[in-house]
Amino acid sequence: LWMSSMDKDQGPYEREMIIVSTDADDFIVQHGTNVLVMDIEGAERELLQHAKLPGIERVYLELHDHLYGLDGIRDITQALALKGYAYDPRGSRGPCVLFGKDDGPREYEEVEPDAA
């Protein structure tokens, strides 16, 4: 069992590392990215509050309420809403959630009841 985190209060730690990072918006533009998938152990809260997400149509992330509580989830959903994203229940399950900008046609598949 292992994990990593940039949160100094989340431990215990085996070792500390120096990492190189880049600006998320610069990376998105440079690579023509249109979907953002994140599991960054609590850092999604800060990233989504500050990044502009140019050209991103969908954001898929894992929420870490054990790190930032419901206040953090509220911060994330508000930051995404201010950028024009809405929660999409069709791509979400438990703490793994999808937010999208596209509000095109939404059709439901009809499910045949089991024949008894």
PDB file of C-alpha atoms in Angstrom:
ATOM      1  CA  LEU A   1       0.000   0.000   0.000  1.00  0.00           C
ATOM      2  CA  TRP A   2       1.443   3.379  -0.982  1.00  0.00           C
ATOM      3  CA  MET A   3       0.449   6.860  -1.911  1.00  0.00           C
ATOM      4  CA  SER A   4       1.949  10.232  -2.624  1.00  0.00           C
ATOM      5  CA  SER A   5       0.876  13.713  -1.687  1.00  0.00           C
ATOM      6  CA  MET A   6       1.971  17.330  -1.823  1.00  0.00           C
ATOM      7  CA  ASP A   7       0.135  17.980   1.463  1.00  0.00           C
ATOM      8  CA  LYS A   8       2.687  18.211   4.296  1.00  0.00           C
ATOM      9  CA  ASP A   9       0.082  17.155   6.864  1.00  0.00           C
ATOM     10  CA  GLN A  10      -0.700  13.887   5.119  1.00  0.00           C
ATOM     11  CA  GLY A  11       1.670  11.156   6.138  1.00  0.00           C
ATOM     12  CA  PRO A  12       3.499   9.214   7.373  1.00  0.00           C
ATOM     13  CA  TYR A  13       6.279   9.852   4.914  1.00  0.00           C
ATOM     14  CA  GLU A  14       8.947   7.485   3.790  1.00  0.00           C
ATOM     15  CA  ARG A  15      10.845  10.133   1.856  1.00  0.00           C
ATOM     16  CA  GLU A  16      10.545  13.618   0.443  1.00  0.00           C
ATOM     17  CA  MET A  17      11.141  14.383  -3.232  1.00  0.00           C
ATOM     18  CA  ILE A  18      11.700  17.496  -5.289  1.00  0.00           C
ATOM     19  CA  ILE A  19       9.500  17.541  -8.375  1.00  0.00           C
ATOM     20  CA  VAL A  20       9.489  19.713 -11.455  1.00  0.00           C
ATOM     21  CA  SER A  21       6.156  21.162 -12.500  1.00  0.00           C
ATOM     22  CA  THR A  22       4.759  23.213 -15.339  1.00  0.00           C
ATOM     23  CA  ASP A  23       1.846  25.613 -15.615  1.00  0.00           C
ATOM     24  CA  ALA A  24      -1.314  23.590 -16.323  1.00  0.00           C
ATOM     25  CA  ASP A  25      -2.760  26.160 -18.741  1.00  0.00           C
ATOM     26  CA  ASP A  26       0.512  26.343 -20.704  1.00  0.00           C
ATOM     27  CA  PHE A  27       0.600  22.540 -20.941  1.00  0.00           C
ATOM     28  CA  ILE A  28      -3.032  22.387 -22.122  1.00  0.00           C
ATOM     29  CA  VAL A  29      -2.422  24.947 -24.880  1.00  0.00           C
ATOM     30  CA  GLN A  30       0.914  23.458 -25.945  1.00  0.00           C
ATOM     31  CA  HIS A  31      -0.543  19.963 -26.359  1.00  0.00           C
ATOM     32  CA  GLY A  32      -4.035  20.857 -27.631  1.00  0.00           C
ATOM     33  CA  THR A  33      -5.638  19.016 -24.716  1.00  0.00           C
ATOM     34  CA  ASN A  34      -9.450  18.968 -24.509  1.00  0.00           C
ATOM     35  CA  VAL A  35     -10.031  16.509 -21.634  1.00  0.00           C
ATOM     36  CA  LEU A  36      -8.404  16.733 -18.214  1.00  0.00           C
ATOM     37  CA  VAL A  37      -8.146  13.610 -16.023  1.00  0.00           C
ATOM     38  CA  MET A  38      -6.844  14.134 -12.488  1.00  0.00           C
ATOM     39  CA  ASP A  39      -6.035  12.033  -9.456  1.00  0.00           C
ATOM     40  CA  ILE A  40      -3.536  14.278  -7.715  1.00  0.00           C
ATOM     41  CA  GLU A  41      -4.231  13.451  -4.064  1.00  0.00           C
ATOM     42  CA  GLY A  42      -5.856  16.680  -2.958  1.00  0.00           C
ATOM     43  CA  ALA A  43      -3.992  19.136  -5.193  1.00  0.00           C
ATOM     44  CA  GLU A  44      -6.961  19.317  -7.590  1.00  0.00           C
ATOM     45  CA  ARG A  45      -8.575  21.853  -5.260  1.00  0.00           C
ATOM     46  CA  GLU A  46      -5.815  24.439  -5.739  1.00  0.00           C
ATOM     47  CA  LEU A  47      -5.275  23.659  -9.425  1.00  0.00           C
ATOM     48  CA  LEU A  48      -8.946  24.075 -10.336  1.00  0.00           C
ATOM     49  CA  GLN A  49      -9.274  27.308  -8.369  1.00  0.00           C
ATOM     50  CA  HIS A  50      -6.408  28.921 -10.298  1.00  0.00           C
ATOM     51  CA  ALA A  51      -6.218  27.308 -13.765  1.00  0.00           C
ATOM     52  CA  LYS A  52      -8.266  28.758 -16.637  1.00  0.00           C
ATOM     53  CA  LEU A  53      -8.462  25.396 -18.494  1.00  0.00           C
ATOM     54  CA  PRO A  54      -8.424  26.808 -22.057  1.00  0.00           C
ATOM     55  CA  GLY A  55     -10.035  24.420 -24.541  1.00  0.00           C
ATOM     56  CA  ILE A  56     -10.929  21.807 -21.916  1.00  0.00           C
ATOM     57  CA  GLU A  57     -14.382  20.325 -22.592  1.00  0.00           C
ATOM     58  CA  ARG A  58     -14.485  17.753 -19.775  1.00  0.00           C
ATOM     59  CA  VAL A  59     -12.784  17.369 -16.399  1.00  0.00           C
ATOM     60  CA  TYR A  60     -12.659  13.952 -14.708  1.00  0.00           C
ATOM     61  CA  LEU A  61     -11.242  13.786 -11.214  1.00  0.00           C
ATOM     62  CA  GLU A  62     -11.193  11.883  -7.966  1.00  0.00           C
ATOM     63  CA  LEU A  63     -12.415  13.880  -4.985  1.00  0.00           C
ATOM     64  CA  HIS A  64     -10.456  13.478  -1.741  1.00  0.00           C
ATOM     65  CA  ASP A  65     -12.913  14.583   0.937  1.00  0.00           C
ATOM     66  CA  HIS A  66     -10.763  12.964   3.630  1.00  0.00           C
ATOM     67  CA  LEU A  67      -8.120  15.610   2.841  1.00  0.00           C
ATOM     68  CA  TYR A  68     -10.197  18.781   2.372  1.00  0.00           C
ATOM     69  CA  GLY A  69     -13.711  17.926   3.578  1.00  0.00           C
ATOM     70  CA  LEU A  70     -16.927  19.192   2.070  1.00  0.00           C
ATOM     71  CA  ASP A  71     -15.490  22.724   1.993  1.00  0.00           C
ATOM     72  CA  GLY A  72     -12.912  21.496  -0.515  1.00  0.00           C
ATOM     73  CA  ILE A  73     -15.549  19.776  -2.626  1.00  0.00           C
ATOM     74  CA  ARG A  74     -17.565  22.994  -2.588  1.00  0.00           C
ATOM     75  CA  ASP A  75     -14.467  24.951  -3.674  1.00  0.00           C
ATOM     76  CA  ILE A  76     -13.872  22.540  -6.562  1.00  0.00           C
ATOM     77  CA  THR A  77     -17.469  22.528  -7.812  1.00  0.00           C
ATOM     78  CA  GLN A  78     -17.716  26.321  -7.533  1.00  0.00           C
ATOM     79  CA  ALA A  79     -14.411  26.825  -9.359  1.00  0.00           C
ATOM     80  CA  LEU A  80     -15.590  24.565 -12.180  1.00  0.00           C
ATOM     81  CA  ALA A  81     -19.060  26.163 -12.302  1.00  0.00           C
ATOM     82  CA  LEU A  82     -17.485  29.617 -12.653  1.00  0.00           C
ATOM     83  CA  LYS A  83     -15.619  28.264 -15.692  1.00  0.00           C
ATOM     84  CA  GLY A  84     -18.860  26.950 -17.228  1.00  0.00           C
ATOM     85  CA  TYR A  85     -18.676  23.279 -16.190  1.00  0.00           C
ATOM     86  CA  ALA A  86     -21.533  21.248 -14.729  1.00  0.00           C
ATOM     87  CA  TYR A  87     -21.510  17.952 -12.831  1.00  0.00           C
ATOM     88  CA  ASP A  88     -22.326  15.058 -15.188  1.00  0.00           C
ATOM     89  CA  PRO A  89     -23.833  12.105 -13.311  1.00  0.00           C
ATOM     90  CA  ARG A  90     -23.503   9.788 -16.314  1.00  0.00           C
ATOM     91  CA  GLY A  91     -19.729   9.780 -16.093  1.00  0.00           C
ATOM     92  CA  SER A  92     -19.529   9.925 -12.310  1.00  0.00           C
ATOM     93  CA  ARG A  93     -19.432   7.235  -9.669  1.00  0.00           C
ATOM     94  CA  GLY A  94     -18.656   7.754  -6.013  1.00  0.00           C
ATOM     95  CA  PRO A  95     -15.663  10.053  -5.538  1.00  0.00           C
ATOM     96  CA  CYS A  96     -14.732   9.875  -9.249  1.00  0.00           C
ATOM     97  CA  VAL A  97     -16.676  12.656 -10.923  1.00  0.00           C
ATOM     98  CA  LEU A  98     -17.083  14.133 -14.380  1.00  0.00           C
ATOM     99  CA  PHE A  99     -17.752  17.785 -15.185  1.00  0.00           C
ATOM    100  CA  GLY A 100     -18.540  18.934 -18.713  1.00  0.00           C
ATOM    101  CA  LYS A 101     -19.368  22.001 -20.746  1.00  0.00           C
ATOM    102  CA  ASP A 102     -21.219  20.316 -23.608  1.00  0.00           C
ATOM    103  CA  ASP A 103     -24.943  20.291 -22.985  1.00  0.00           C
ATOM    104  CA  GLY A 104     -25.933  18.631 -26.242  1.00  0.00           C
ATOM    105  CA  PRO A 105     -28.732  16.090 -26.682  1.00  0.00           C
ATOM    106  CA  ARG A 106     -28.946  13.534 -23.890  1.00  0.00           C
ATOM    107  CA  GLU A 107     -30.745  10.334 -24.711  1.00  0.00           C
ATOM    108  CA  TYR A 108     -31.521   7.510 -22.340  1.00  0.00           C
ATOM    109  CA  GLU A 109     -31.096   3.905 -23.353  1.00  0.00           C
ATOM    110  CA  GLU A 110     -34.198   1.843 -22.844  1.00  0.00           C
ATOM    111  CA  VAL A 111     -33.512  -1.231 -20.756  1.00  0.00           C
ATOM    112  CA  GLU A 112     -35.622  -4.311 -21.391  1.00  0.00           C
ATOM    113  CA  PRO A 113     -37.023  -5.806 -18.195  1.00  0.00           C
ATOM    114  CA  ASP A 114     -35.852  -9.353 -17.488  1.00  0.00           C
ATOM    115  CA  ALA A 115     -38.304 -11.921 -18.820  1.00  0.00           C
ATOM    116  CA  ALA A 116     -39.463 -14.175 -15.989  1.00  0.00           C
TER     117      ALA A 116
END
